[in-house]
Short mmCIF file of C-alpha atoms in Angstrom, two decimals:
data_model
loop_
_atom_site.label_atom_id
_atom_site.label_comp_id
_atom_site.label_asym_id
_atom_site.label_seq_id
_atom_site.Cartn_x
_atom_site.Cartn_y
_atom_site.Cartn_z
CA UNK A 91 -51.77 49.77 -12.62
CA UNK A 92 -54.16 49.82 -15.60
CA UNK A 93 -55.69 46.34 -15.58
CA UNK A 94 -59.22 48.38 -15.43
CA UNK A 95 -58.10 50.06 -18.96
CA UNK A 96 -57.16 46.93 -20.54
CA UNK A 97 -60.59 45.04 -18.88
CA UNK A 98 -63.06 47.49 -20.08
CA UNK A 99 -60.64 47.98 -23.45
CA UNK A 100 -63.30 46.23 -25.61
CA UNK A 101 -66.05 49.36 -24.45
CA UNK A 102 -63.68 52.15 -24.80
CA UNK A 103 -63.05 50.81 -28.73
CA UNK A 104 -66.77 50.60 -28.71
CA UNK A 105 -67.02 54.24 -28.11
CA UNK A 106 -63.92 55.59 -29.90
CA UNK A 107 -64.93 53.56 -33.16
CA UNK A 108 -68.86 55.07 -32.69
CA UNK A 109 -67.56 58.53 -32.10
CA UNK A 110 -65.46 58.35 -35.68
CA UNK A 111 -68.07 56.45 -37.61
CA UNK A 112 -70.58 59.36 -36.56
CA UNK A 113 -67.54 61.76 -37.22
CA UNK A 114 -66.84 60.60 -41.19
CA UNK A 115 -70.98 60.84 -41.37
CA UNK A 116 -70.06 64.98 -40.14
CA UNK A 117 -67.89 65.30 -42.62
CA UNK A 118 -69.82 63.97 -45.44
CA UNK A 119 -72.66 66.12 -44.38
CA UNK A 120 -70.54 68.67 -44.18
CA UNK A 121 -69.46 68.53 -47.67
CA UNK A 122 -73.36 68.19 -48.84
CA UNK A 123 -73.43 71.35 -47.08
CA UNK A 124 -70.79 73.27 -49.20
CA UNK A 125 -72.11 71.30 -52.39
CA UNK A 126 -75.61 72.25 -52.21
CA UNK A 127 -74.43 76.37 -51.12
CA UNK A 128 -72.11 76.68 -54.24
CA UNK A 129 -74.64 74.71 -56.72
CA UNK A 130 -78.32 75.37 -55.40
CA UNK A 131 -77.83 78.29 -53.35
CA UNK A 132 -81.23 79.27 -53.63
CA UNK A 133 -82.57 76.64 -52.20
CA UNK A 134 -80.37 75.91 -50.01
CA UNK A 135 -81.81 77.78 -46.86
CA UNK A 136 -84.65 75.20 -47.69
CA UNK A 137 -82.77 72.09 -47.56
CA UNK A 138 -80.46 73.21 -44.74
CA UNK A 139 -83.51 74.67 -42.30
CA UNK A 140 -83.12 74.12 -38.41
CA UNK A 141 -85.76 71.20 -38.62
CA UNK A 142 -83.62 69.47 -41.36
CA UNK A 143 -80.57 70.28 -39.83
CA UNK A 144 -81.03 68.78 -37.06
CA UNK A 145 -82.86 65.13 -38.21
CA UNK A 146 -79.72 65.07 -40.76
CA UNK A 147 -77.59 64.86 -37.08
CA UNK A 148 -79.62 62.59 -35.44
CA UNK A 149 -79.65 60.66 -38.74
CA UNK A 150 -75.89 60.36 -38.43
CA UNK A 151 -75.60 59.76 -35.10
CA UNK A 152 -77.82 56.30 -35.35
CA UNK A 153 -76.51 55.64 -38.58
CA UNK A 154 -72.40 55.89 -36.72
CA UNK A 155 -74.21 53.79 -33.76
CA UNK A 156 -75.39 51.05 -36.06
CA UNK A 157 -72.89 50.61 -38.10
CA UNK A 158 -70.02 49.92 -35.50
CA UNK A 159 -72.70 47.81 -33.49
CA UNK A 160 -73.14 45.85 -36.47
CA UNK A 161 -69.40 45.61 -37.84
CA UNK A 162 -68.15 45.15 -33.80
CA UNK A 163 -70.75 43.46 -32.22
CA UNK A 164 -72.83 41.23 -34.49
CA UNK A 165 -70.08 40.19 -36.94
CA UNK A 166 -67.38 40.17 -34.16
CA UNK A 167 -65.17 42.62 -35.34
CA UNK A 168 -64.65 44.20 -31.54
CA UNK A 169 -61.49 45.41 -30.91
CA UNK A 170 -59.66 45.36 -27.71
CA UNK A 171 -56.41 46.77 -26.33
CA UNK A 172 -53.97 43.80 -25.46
CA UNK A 173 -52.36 43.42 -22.64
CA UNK A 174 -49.20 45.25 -22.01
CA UNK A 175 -49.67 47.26 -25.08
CA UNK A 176 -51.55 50.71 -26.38
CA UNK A 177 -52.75 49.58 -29.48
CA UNK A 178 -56.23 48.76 -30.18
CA UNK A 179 -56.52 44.87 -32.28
CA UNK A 180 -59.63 43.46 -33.51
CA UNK A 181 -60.08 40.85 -31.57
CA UNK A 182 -60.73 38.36 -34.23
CA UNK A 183 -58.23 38.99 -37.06
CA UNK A 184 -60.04 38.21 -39.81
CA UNK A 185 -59.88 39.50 -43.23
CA UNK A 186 -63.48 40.67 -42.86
CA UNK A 187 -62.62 42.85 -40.04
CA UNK A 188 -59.77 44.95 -41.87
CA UNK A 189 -60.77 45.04 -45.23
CA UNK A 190 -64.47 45.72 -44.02
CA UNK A 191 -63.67 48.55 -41.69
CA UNK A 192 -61.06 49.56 -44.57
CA UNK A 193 -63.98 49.93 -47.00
CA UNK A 194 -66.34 51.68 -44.79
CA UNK A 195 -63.56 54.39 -44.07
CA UNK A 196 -62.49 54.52 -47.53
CA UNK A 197 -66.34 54.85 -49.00
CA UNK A 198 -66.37 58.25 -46.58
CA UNK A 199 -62.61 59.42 -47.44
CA UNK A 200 -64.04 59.02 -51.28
CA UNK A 201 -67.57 60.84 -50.77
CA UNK A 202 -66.09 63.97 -49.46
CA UNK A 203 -63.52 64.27 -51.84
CA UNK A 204 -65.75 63.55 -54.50
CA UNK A 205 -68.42 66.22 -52.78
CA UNK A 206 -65.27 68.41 -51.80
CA UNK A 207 -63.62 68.20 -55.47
CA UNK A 208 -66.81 69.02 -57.83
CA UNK A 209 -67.75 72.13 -55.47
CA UNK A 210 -64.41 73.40 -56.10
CA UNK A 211 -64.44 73.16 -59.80
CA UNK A 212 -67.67 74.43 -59.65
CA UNK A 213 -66.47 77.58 -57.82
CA UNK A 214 -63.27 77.62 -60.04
CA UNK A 215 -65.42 77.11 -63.44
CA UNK A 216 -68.01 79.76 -61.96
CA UNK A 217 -65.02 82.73 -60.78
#
């Protein structure tokens, strides 16, 4: 019924892992954003102009590309669905793959809180 699915798995994780890399790079843009309204508001309409705006997305969006091309393709980190399952695996279970993707996440997870966290005592120490 789904052989297609589990044949073209290795793409769709392709795509699912691009679309999150490029999402974490939102976020953490996202929390420059608040950072930069609470602590330089005055120039912020400066840093965050259309023009900027948008190279900071395109930015992102090759930056999300290249890394999971890199980590998935070139090192061999791809991940697949297995047969009979609907799970995604790397294919190649090596500790590179899971500690590497698990540092890459974690480095984003720790920016925005970081970003998210000193904008907030900024407002709190501010009010």
């Amino acid at each position: 019924k789904c052989s297609g699915m589990y044949a073209l798995s290795e793409h769709f994780g392709l795509a699912i892992l691009a679309a999150y890399q490029i999402c974490c790079f939102s976020h953490v843009s996202i929390s420059i954003n608040r950072s930069i309204a609470i602590n330089l508001p005055l120039s912020y309409s400066k840093i965050f102009s259309e023009r900027n705006t948008l190279v900071m997305i395109v930015i992102y969006w090759i930056l999300g590309i290249a890394i999971t091309v890199w980590m998935f393709k070139l090192v061999e980190c791809a991940q697949y669905l297995p047969d009979g399952t609907w799970i995604y695996a790397f294919k190649a279970a090596t500790d590179f793959c899971w500690y590497g993707s698990f540092a890459i996440n974690s480095t984003w997870v720790a920016i925005v809180a970081l970003l998210d966290g000193s904008t907030m005592l900024r407002i709190h120490c501010t009010y």
